[in-house]
Structure formats: structure tokens, C-alpha cells
mmCIF file of C-alpha atoms and ligand atoms in Angstrom:
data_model
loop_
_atom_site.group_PDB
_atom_site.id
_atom_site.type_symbol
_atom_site.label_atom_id
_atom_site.label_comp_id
_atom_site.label_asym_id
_atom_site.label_seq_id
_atom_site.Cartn_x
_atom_site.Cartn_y
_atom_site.Cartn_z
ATOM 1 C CA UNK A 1 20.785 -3.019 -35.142
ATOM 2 C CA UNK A 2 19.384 0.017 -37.382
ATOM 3 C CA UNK A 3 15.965 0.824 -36.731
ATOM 4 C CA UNK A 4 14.305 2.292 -39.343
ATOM 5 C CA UNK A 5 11.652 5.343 -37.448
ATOM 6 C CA UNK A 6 8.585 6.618 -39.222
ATOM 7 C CA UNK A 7 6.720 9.296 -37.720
ATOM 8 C CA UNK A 8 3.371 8.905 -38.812
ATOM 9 C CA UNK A 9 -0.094 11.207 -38.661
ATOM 10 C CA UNK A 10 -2.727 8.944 -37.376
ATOM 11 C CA UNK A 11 -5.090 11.759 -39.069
ATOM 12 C CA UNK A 12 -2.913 12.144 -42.127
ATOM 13 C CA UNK A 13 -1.638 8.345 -42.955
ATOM 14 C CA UNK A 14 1.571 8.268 -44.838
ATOM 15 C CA UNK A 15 1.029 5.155 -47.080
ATOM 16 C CA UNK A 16 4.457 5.403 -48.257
ATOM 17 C CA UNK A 17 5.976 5.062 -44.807
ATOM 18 C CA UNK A 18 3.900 2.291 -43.619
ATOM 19 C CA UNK A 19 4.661 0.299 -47.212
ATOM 20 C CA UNK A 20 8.236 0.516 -45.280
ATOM 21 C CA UNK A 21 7.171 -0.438 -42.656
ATOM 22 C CA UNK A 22 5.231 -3.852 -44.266
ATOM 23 C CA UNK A 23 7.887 -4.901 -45.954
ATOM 24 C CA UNK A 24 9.901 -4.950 -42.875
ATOM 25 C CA UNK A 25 7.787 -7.440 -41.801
ATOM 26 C CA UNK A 26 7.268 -9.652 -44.439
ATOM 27 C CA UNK A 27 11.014 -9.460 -44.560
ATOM 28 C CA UNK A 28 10.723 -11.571 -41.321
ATOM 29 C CA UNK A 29 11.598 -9.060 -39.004
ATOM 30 C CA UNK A 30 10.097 -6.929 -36.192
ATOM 31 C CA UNK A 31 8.092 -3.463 -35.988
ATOM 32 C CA UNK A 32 6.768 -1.067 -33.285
ATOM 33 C CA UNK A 33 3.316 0.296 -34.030
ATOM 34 C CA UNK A 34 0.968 1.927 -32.239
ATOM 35 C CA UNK A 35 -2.551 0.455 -31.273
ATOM 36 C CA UNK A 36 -5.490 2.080 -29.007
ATOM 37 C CA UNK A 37 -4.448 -0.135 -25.882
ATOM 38 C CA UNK A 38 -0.633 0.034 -25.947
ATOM 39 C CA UNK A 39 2.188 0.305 -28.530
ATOM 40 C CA UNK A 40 2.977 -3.726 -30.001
ATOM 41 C CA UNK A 41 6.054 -4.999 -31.089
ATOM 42 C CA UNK A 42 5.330 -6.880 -34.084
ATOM 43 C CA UNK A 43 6.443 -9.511 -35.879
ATOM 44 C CA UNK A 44 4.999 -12.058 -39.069
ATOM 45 C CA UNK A 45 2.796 -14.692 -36.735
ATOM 46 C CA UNK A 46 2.860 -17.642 -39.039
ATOM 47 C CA UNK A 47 7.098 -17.408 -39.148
ATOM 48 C CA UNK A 48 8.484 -19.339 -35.856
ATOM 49 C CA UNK A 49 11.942 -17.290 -37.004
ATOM 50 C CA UNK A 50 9.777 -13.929 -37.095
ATOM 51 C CA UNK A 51 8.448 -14.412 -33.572
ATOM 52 C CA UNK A 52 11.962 -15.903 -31.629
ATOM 53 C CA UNK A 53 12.791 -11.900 -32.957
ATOM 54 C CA UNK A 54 10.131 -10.600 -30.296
ATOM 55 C CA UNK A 55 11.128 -12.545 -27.932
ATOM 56 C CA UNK A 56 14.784 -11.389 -28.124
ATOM 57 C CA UNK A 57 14.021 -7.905 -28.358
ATOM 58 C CA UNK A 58 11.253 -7.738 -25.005
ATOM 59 C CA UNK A 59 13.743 -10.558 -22.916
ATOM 60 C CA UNK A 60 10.131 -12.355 -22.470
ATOM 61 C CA UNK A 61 10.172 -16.349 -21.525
ATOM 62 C CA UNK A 62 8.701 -17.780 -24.420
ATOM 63 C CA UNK A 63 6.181 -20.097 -22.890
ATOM 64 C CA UNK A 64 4.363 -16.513 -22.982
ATOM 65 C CA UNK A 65 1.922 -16.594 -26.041
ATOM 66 C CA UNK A 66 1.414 -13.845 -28.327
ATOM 67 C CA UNK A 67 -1.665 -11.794 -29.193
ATOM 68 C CA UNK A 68 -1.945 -12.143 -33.071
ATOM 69 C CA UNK A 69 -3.693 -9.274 -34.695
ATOM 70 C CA UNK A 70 -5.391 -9.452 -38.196
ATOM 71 C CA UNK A 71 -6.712 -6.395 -40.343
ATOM 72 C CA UNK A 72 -10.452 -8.105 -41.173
ATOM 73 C CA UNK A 73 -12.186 -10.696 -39.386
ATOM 74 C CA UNK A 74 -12.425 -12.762 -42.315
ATOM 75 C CA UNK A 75 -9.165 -13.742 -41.591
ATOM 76 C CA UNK A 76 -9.844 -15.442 -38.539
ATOM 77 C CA UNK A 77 -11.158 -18.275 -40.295
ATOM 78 C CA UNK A 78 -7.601 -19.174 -41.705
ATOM 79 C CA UNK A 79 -6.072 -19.091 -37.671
ATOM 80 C CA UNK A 80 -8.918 -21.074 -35.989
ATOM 81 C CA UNK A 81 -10.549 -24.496 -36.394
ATOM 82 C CA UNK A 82 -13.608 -23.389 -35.387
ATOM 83 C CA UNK A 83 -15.620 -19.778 -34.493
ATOM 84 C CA UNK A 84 -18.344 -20.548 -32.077
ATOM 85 C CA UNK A 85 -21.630 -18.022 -32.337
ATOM 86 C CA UNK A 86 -20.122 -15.992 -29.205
ATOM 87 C CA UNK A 87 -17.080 -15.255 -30.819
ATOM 88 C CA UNK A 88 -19.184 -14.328 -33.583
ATOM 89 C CA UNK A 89 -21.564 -11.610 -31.435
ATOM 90 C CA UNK A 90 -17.720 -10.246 -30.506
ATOM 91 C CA UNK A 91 -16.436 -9.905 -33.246
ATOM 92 C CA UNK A 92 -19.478 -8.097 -34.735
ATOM 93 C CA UNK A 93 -19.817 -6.118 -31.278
ATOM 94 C CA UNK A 94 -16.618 -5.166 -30.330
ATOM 95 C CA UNK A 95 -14.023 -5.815 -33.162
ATOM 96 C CA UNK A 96 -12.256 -3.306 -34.263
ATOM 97 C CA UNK A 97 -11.165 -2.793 -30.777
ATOM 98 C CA UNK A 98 -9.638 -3.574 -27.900
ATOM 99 C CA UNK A 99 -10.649 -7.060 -26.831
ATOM 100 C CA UNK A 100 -8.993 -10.477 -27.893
ATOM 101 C CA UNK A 101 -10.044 -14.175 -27.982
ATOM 102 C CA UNK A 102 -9.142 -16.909 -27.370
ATOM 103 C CA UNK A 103 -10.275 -20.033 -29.845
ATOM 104 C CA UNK A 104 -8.239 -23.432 -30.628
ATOM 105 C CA UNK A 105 -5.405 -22.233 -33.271
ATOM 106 C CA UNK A 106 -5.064 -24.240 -36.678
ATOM 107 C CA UNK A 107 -1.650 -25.613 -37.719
ATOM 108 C CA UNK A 108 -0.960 -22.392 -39.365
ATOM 109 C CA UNK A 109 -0.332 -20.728 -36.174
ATOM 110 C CA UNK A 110 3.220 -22.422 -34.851
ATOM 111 C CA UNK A 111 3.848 -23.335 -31.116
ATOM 112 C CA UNK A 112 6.289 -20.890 -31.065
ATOM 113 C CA UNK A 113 3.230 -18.114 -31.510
ATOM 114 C CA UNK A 114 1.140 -19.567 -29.131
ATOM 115 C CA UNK A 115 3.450 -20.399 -26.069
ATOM 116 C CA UNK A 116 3.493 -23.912 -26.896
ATOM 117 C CA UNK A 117 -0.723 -24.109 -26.653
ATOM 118 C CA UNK A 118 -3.200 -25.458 -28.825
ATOM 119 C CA UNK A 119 -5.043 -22.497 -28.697
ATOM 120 C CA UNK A 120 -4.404 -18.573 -30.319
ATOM 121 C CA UNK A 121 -5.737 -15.375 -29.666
ATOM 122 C CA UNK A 122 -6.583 -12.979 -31.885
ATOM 123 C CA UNK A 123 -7.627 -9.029 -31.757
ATOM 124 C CA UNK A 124 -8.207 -6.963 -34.860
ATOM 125 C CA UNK A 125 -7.328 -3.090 -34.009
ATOM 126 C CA UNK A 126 -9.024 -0.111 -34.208
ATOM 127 C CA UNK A 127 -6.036 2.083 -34.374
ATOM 128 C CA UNK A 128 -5.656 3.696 -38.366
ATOM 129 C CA UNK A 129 -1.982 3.001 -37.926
ATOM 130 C CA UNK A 130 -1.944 -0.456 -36.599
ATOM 131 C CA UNK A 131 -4.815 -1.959 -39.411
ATOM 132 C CA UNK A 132 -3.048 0.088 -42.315
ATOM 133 C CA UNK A 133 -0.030 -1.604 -41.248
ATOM 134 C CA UNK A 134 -1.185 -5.232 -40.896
ATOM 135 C CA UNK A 135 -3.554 -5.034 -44.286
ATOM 136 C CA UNK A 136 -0.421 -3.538 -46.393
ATOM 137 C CA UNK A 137 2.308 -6.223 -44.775
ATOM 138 C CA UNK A 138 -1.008 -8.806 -45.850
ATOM 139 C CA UNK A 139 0.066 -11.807 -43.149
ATOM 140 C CA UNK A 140 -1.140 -12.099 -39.327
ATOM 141 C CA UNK A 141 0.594 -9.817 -36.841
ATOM 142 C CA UNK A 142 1.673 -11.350 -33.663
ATOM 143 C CA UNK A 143 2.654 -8.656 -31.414
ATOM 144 C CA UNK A 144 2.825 -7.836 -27.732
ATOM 145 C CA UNK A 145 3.460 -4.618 -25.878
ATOM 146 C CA UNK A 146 6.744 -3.235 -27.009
ATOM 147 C CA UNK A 147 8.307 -2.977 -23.686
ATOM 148 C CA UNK A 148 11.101 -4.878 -22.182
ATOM 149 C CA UNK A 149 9.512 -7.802 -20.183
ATOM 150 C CA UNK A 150 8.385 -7.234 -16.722
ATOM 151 C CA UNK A 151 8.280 -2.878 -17.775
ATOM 152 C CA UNK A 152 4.720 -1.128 -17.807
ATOM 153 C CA UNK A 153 3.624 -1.088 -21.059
ATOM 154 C CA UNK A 154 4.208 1.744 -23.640
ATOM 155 C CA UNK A 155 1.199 3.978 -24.112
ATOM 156 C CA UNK A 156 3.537 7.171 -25.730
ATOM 157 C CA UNK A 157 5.948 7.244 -28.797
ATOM 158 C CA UNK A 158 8.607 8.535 -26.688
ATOM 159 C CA UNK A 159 8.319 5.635 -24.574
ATOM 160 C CA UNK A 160 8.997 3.159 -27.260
ATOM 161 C CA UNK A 161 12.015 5.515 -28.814
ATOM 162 C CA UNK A 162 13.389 5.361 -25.473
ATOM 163 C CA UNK A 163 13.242 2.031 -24.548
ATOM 164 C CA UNK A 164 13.016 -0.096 -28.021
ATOM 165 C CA UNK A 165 15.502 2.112 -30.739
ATOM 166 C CA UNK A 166 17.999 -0.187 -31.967
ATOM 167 C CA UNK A 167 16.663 -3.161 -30.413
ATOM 168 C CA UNK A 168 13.604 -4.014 -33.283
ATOM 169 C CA UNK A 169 14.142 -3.218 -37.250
ATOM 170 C CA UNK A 170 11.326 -0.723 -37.305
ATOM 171 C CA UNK A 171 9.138 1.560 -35.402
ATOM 172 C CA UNK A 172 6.543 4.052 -36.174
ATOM 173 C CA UNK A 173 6.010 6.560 -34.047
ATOM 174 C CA UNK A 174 2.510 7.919 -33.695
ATOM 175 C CA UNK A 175 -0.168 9.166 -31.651
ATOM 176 C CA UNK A 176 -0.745 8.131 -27.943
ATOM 177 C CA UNK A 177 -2.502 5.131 -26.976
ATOM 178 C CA UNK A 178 -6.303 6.210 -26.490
ATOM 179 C CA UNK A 179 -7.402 3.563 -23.756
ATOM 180 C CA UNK A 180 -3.917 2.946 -22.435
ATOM 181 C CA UNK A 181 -3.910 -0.437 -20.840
ATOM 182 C CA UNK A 182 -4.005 -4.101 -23.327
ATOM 183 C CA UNK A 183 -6.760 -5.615 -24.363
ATOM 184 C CA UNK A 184 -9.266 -7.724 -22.476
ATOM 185 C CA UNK A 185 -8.190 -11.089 -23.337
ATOM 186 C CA UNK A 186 -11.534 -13.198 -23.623
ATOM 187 C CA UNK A 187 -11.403 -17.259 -23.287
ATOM 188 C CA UNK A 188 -14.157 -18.842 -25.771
ATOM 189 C CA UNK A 189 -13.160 -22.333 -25.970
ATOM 190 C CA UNK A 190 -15.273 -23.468 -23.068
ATOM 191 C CA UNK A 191 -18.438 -23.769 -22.339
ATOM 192 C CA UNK A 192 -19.091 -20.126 -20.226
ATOM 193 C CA UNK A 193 -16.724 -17.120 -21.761
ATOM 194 C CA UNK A 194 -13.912 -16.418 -19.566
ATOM 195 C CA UNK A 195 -11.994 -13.535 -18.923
ATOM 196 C CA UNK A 196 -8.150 -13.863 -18.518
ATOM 197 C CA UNK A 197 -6.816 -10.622 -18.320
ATOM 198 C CA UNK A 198 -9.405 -7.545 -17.941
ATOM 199 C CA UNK A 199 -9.101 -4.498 -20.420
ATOM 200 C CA UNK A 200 -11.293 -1.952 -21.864
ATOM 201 C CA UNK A 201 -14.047 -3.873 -22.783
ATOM 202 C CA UNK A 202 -15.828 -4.870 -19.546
ATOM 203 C CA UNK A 203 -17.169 -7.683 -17.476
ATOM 204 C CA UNK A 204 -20.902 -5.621 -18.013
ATOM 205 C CA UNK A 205 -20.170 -5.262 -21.454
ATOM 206 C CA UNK A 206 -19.645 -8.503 -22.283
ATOM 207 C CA UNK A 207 -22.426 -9.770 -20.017
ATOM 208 C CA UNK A 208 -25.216 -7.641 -21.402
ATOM 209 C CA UNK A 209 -23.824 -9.591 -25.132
ATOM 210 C CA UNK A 210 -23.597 -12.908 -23.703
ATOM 211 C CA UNK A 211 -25.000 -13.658 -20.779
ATOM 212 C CA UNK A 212 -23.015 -15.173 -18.426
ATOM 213 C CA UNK A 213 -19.288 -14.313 -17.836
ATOM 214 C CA UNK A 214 -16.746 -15.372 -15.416
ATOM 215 C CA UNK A 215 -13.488 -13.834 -14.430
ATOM 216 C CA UNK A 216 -10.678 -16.433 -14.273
ATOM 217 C CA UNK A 217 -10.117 -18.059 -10.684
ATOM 218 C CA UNK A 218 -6.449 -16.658 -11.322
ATOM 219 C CA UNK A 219 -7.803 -12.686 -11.077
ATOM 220 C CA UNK A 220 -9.326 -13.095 -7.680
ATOM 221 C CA UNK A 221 -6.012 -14.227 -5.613
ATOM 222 C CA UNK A 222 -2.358 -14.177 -5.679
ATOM 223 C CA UNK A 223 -1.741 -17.554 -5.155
ATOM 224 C CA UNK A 224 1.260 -18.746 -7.380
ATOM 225 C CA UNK A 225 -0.074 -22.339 -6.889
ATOM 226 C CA UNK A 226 -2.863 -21.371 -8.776
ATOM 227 C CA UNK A 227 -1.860 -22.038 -12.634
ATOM 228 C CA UNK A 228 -3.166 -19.163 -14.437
ATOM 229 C CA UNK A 229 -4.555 -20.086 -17.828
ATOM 230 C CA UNK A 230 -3.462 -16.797 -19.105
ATOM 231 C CA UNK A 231 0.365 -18.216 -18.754
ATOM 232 C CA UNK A 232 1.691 -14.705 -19.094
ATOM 233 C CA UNK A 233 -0.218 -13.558 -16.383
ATOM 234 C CA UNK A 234 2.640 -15.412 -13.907
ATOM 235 C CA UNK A 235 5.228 -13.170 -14.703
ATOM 236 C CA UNK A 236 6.268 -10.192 -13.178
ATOM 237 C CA UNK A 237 4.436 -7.224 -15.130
ATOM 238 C CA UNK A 238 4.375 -3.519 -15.157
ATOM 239 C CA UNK A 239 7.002 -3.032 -12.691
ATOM 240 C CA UNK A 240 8.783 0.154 -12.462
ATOM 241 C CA UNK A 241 12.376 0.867 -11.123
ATOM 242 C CA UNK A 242 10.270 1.992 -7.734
ATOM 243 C CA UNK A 243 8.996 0.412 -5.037
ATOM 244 C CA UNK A 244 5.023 0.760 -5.639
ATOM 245 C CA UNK A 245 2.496 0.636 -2.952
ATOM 246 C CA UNK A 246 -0.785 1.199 -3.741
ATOM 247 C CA UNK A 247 -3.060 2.708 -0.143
ATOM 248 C CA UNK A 248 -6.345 1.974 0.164
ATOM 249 C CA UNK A 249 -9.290 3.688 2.509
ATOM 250 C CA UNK A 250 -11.031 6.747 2.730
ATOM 251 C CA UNK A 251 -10.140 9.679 0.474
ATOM 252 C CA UNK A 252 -9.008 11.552 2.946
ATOM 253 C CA UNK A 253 -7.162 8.985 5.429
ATOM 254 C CA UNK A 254 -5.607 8.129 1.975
ATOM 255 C CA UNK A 255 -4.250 11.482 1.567
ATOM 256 C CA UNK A 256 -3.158 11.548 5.358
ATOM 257 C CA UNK A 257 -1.433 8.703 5.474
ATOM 258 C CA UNK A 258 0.412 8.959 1.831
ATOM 259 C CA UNK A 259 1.645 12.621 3.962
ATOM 260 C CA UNK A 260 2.653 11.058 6.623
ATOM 261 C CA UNK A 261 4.705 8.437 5.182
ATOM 262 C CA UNK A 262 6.594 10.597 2.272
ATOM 263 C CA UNK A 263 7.437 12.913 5.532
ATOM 264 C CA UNK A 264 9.311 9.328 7.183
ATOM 265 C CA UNK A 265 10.847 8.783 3.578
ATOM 266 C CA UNK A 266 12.304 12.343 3.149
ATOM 267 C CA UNK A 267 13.948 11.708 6.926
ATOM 268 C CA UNK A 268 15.765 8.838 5.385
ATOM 269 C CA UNK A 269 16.320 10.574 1.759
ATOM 270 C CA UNK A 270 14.433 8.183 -0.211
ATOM 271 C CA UNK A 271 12.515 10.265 -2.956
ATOM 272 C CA UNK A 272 9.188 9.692 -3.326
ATOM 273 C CA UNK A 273 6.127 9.752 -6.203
ATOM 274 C CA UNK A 274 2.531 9.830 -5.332
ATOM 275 C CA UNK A 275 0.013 8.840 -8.083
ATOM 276 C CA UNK A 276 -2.872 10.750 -8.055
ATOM 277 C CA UNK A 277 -6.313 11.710 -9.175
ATOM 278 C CA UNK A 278 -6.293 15.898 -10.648
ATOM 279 C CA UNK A 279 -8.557 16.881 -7.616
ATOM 280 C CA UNK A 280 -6.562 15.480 -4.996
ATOM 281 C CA UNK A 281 -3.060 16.519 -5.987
ATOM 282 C CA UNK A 282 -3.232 19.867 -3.798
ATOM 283 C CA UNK A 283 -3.444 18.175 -0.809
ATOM 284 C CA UNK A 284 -0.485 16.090 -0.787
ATOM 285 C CA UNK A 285 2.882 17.778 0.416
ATOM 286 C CA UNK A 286 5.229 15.581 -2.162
ATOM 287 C CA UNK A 287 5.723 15.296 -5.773
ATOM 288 C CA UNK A 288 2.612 14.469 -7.562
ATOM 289 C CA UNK A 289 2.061 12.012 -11.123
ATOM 290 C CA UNK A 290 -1.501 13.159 -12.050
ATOM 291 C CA UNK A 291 -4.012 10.165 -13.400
ATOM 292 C CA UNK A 292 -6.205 12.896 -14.436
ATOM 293 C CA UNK A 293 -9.873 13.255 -13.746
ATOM 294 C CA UNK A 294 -12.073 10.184 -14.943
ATOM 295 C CA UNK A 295 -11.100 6.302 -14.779
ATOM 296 C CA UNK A 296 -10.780 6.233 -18.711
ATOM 297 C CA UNK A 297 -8.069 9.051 -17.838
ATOM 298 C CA UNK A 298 -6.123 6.978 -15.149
ATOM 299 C CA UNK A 299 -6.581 3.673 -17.910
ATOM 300 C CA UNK A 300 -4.952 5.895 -20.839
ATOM 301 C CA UNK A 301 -2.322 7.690 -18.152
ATOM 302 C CA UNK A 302 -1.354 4.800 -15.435
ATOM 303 C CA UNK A 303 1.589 3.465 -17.761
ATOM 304 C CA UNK A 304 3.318 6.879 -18.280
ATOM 305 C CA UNK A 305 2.802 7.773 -14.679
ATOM 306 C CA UNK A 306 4.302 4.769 -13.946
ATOM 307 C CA UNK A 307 7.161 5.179 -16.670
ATOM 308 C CA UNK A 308 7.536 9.284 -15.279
ATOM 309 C CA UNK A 309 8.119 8.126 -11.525
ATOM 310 C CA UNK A 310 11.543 5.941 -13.228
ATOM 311 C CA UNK A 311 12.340 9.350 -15.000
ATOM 312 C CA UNK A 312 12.176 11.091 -11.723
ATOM 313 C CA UNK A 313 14.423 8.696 -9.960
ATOM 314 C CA UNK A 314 11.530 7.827 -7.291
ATOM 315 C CA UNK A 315 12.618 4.727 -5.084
ATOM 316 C CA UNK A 316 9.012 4.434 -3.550
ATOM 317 C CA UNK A 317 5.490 5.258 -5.306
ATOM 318 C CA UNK A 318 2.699 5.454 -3.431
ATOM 319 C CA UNK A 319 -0.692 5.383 -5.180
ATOM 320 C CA UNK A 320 -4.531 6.015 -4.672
ATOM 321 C CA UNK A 321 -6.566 2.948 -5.141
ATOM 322 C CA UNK A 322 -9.323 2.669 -7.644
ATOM 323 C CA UNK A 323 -13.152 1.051 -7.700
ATOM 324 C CA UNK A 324 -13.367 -2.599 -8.881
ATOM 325 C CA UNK A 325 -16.268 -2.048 -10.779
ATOM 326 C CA UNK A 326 -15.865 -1.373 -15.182
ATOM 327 C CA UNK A 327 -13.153 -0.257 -16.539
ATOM 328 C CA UNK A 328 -11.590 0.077 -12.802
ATOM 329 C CA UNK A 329 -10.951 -3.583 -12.699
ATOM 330 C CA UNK A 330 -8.412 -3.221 -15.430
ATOM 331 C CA UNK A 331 -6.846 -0.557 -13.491
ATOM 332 C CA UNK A 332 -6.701 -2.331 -10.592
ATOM 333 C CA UNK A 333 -5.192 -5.421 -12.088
ATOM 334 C CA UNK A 334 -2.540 -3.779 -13.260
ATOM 335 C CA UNK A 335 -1.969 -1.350 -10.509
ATOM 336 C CA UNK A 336 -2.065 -4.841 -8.087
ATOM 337 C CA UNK A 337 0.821 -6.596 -10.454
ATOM 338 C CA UNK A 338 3.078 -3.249 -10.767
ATOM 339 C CA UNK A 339 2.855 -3.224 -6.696
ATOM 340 C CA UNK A 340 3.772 -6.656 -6.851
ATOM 341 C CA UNK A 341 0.254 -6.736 -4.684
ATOM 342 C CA UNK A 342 1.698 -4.707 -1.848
ATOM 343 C CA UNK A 343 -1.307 -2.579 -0.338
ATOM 344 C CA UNK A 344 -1.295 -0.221 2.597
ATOM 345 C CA UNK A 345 -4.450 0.310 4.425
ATOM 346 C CA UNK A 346 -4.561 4.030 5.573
HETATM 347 P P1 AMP B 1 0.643 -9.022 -24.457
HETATM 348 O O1 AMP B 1 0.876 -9.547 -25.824
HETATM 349 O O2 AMP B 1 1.867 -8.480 -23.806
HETATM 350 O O3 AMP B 1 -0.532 -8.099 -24.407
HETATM 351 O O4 AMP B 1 0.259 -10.323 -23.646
HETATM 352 C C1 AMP B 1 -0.577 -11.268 -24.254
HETATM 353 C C2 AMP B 1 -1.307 -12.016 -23.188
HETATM 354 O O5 AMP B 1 -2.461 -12.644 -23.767
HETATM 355 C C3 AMP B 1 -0.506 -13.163 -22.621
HETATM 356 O O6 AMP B 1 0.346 -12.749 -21.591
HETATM 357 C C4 AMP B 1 -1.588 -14.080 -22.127
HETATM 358 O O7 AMP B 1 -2.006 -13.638 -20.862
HETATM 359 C C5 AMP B 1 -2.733 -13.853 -23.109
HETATM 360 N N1 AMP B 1 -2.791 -14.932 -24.107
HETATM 361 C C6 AMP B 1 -2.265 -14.935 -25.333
HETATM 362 N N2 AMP B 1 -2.506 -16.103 -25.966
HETATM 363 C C7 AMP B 1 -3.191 -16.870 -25.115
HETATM 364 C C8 AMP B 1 -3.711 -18.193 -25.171
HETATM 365 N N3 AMP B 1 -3.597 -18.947 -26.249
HETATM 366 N N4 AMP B 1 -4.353 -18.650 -24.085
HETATM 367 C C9 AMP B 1 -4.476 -17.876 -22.998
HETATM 368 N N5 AMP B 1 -4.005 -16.625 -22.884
HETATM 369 C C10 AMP B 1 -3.363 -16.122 -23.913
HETATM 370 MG MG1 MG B 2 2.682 -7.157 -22.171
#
């Protein structure tokens, strides 16, 4: 299909390119945009047609529900039967940004949008791009990450060029994605706030806000028989070409023992990536995918290191395991599903 691209300034908005870009949607079709957690591929929530599109265009099952993003929180009222005082304190605390939540979805919202459940989430964006783009095209914006299902997610332009042209009516191509991984996805319909998936917006955050909060049974084991409540979270996710291991220990029995084994993979010609922290990456004797420095780095750089090691035609990655605490948590999560939870203990 033709794609129409718009390049667009995050600093410098282009009003007439993102009018486009609207009307592309309310056309009932799909658009790329940027957001601060990953790039989304979007399509008119409230239009069953609309979202089959995003489906088609990611492969993704569709008893995976959709993250539908709004332009001002007055709009939630319109999606949601009822907002409890704790989404409320979100919203006001966090919102725009990168968290979403979970409440029970009003009529408006079809099955289709919310994988079949009576319940929606919703996230309004902090990104120029992405709340220009929803408050010009004037409906709710479902949209997940704009990668082909089971990928890591896009966090560059030239990842969703790549990947996406020709496959989704528009896509604007802006800046990169400033924290990198999705949203925290934050379950309000009970009685204690749960999180499903961890993001940007921590555990501690949210605690010092609302007191208790849990982290769903689902994010402390593997277990398959274990029905997440986050339904996407089942799925393969993040998954590179590669063979990813992630090696835990020590800093520098980690760096030992990453040596040791790209030296048994070079014997049998199998190329190899290491995924690395700046400081570290003179001490390993293979080809390095630098993180960066801080944990907000390796959040904002994991995907493209991850996307980089396909580009290099790695077969195995190895990478350096991170804290559990904060942000790390997200990281971890994600590194955990992209190594389809393979760890090696140096
Ligand atoms: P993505 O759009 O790729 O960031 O993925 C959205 C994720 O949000 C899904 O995979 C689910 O884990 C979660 N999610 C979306 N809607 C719901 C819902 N109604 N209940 C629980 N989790 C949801
Ligand atoms: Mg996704």
C-alpha cells in the first residue's frame, strides 16, 4: 500500500503535515507516530474496521488489547464508566506521560479495541508529535508499538521506515523515543493498584502517590499456567533474530565469562553481540552494542541495541544484567522476555 511519510520537527511542529496525517485517521486507516516510550501504530479506537487494520499490519493475535491514547484527560470520561480517586491522583500526577490505566471501558470502546475485555486502557502522551496528532484527528487513538509482533519495539524513525513502509497508510517520522521502553500499564479496577507491565513510571513512584502497590503475580515467574491479566504479556515479545542470553554475577566474572564464551562461538563461526554498559565495553574482546552510561540510557537504548545486533547478523547476544530496583525493573522485564528468560550465571 502507499504510505504517505512526514518528517516532522518535534521542536518546529508542521501543522500542515500532521492535518495529513489526522485525516488519515479519521479516514479509518492507520498511522505511525512517535511517542516518548516507543513509536505507536495508530489507528481510530472507537472503529472495530480501524483497529482489524493494526492488527494486520503488526501480525498480532487479536485477543491482545490495545492501549488507547487521548489528547486531554477530559476525554476519559467518554471511554470509562467510572474514574475512581486513584486514577484521578494519576492522571493529575503523571499524565502527560508514560503510564496507562486500566478502568472498565464504556460501550464506546468495541471488543475488538479491548481484546475482547470489559475493561480499556488509556495513556495520554507527552510527546508534541503524538498529542498534536490525536487533538487534530479529534477521536481516541488506539495504538500499540509499531513493530511487527513478537520484534523489540521501535524507539528510532529509521526503525519504523524500515520495518513498517508500505505496510500502514501513514507515518511520521520524528525524533527518538526519550524513555525508550512502553508505558507502565497500571490496573485500577480493583481494590489495591496493580501493575501489569512495568515502564517508566515506577513501583516507588506510584507508591509514594498511593500507598500500596502490587506487581502482578504474572511479573514474578515464568509460569505459562499462570494467566497473565495483562493478556499480551503471553506472547512472545522483543525478540530479535539472535539468540539472547542475558549473564548475571559479578561485574567482572560477567565480563570473564561473556570472553570466554564469544572465544567458544568464534571456534564454531557463530558471530556474536555483547550488550553493554559505556564503561565496560573495553574489556570485552568481541563486538560491543553500547547501553550507554545510566539506566535511563539502557531504557531509551535497549530496543535499538537489540534491533543493531539483527543488522549485524549476530546469531547469539549476550548481555549484562541490570538492578531490579526503579526504572531497572522495566529493563529487566523486557531484557527477561527478549531472552525468552534464558540467563547464564557467570
Ligand atoms: P502495546 O500496545 O504493544 O504497548 O501493548 C499494550 C499492552 O497493554 C497489552 O499487551 C496488555 O499487556 C496491556 N493492556 C492493554 N489493555 C489492557 C486491558 N484492558 N487489561 C489489561 N492489560 C491491558
Ligand atoms: Mg508492543
Amino acid at each position: 500500500m502507499d504510505t504517505l511519510i512526514s518528517k516532522i520537527d518535534v521542536d518546529n511542529i508542521d501543522m500542515e503535515e500532521i492535518k495529513k496525517q489526522a485525516e488519515i485517521l479519521r479516514s479509518g486507516e492507520t498511522v505511525i507516530f512517535p511517542t516518548e516510550t516507543v513509536y505507536g501504530l495508530g489507528a481510530n479506537a472507537l472503529d472495530e474496521n480501524a483497529v482489524s487494520k493494526i492488527y494486520e499490519a503488526k501480525g498480532r493475535p487479536s485477543d491482545n488489547p490495545l492501549i488507547v491514547h487521548i489528547s486531554d484527560k477530559k476525554q476519559i470520561y467518554n471511554l470509562v464508566t467510572n474514574v475512581p480517586e486513584k486514577a484521578e491522583i494519576v492522571m493529575d500526577k503523571f499524565w502527560p506521560g508514560p503510564i496507562t490505566i486500566i478502568l472498565n471501558k464504556k460501550d464506546i470502546i468495541p471488543k475488538r479495541t479491548s481484546g475482547g475485555l470489559d475493561t480499556v486502557a488509556i495513556r495520554m502522551p507527552s510527546n508534541k508529535i503524538a498529542n498534536a496528532l490525536i487533538r487534530e484527528a479529534d477521536i481516541p487513538i488506539a495504538a500499540p508499538s509499531a513493530n511487527i509482533s513478537g520484534r523489540p519495539s521501535p524507539t528510532r524513525a529509521s526503525h519504523v521506515y524500515e520495518q513498517m513502509n508500505h505496510r500502514v497508510s501513514g507515518i511520521i517520522l520524528g525524533n527518538d523515543c526519550v524513555y525508550g521502553l512502553e508505558s507502565t500499564v497500571l490496573d485500577l479496577t480493583g481494590d489495591i493498584p496493580t501493575i501489569l507491565r512495568p515502564g517508566s513510571i515506577t513501583k516507588e513512584q506510584l507508591e509514594k502517590e498511593l500507598g500500596t502497590v502490587k506487581l502482578d503475580s504474572a511479573l514474578e515467574k515464568k509460569e505459562d499456567n499462570i494467566k497473565a491479566k495483562a493478556p499480551g504479556m503471553k506472547y512472545t515479545h522483543y525478540s530479535p533474530n539472535a539468540d539472547v542470553y542475558i549473564v548475571l554475577g559479578e561485574r567482572f566474572e560477567v565480563i570473564d565469562k561473556i570472553n570466554k564464551l564469544t572465544e567458544e562461538n568464534d571456534r564454531k563461526n557463530l558471530k556474536t553481540g555483547i550488550v553493554c554498559l559505556e564503561n565496560n565495553k573495553k574489556f570485552y574482546i568481541g563486538k560491543t552494542i553500547c547501553l550507554g552510561e545510566t539506566l535511563e540510557d539502557v531504557a531509551s537504548n535497549l530496543f535499538d541495541a537489540l534491533i543493531q545486533a539483527d543488522k549485524e547478523k549476530c546469531d547469539i547476544i549476550y548481555s549484562e544484567g541490570f538492578t531490579n530496583e526503579g526504572i531497572g525493573c522495566a529493563i529487566m522485564n523486557r531484557l527477561l522476555k527478549s531472552a525468552g528468560y534464558k540467563i547464564i550465571n557467570a
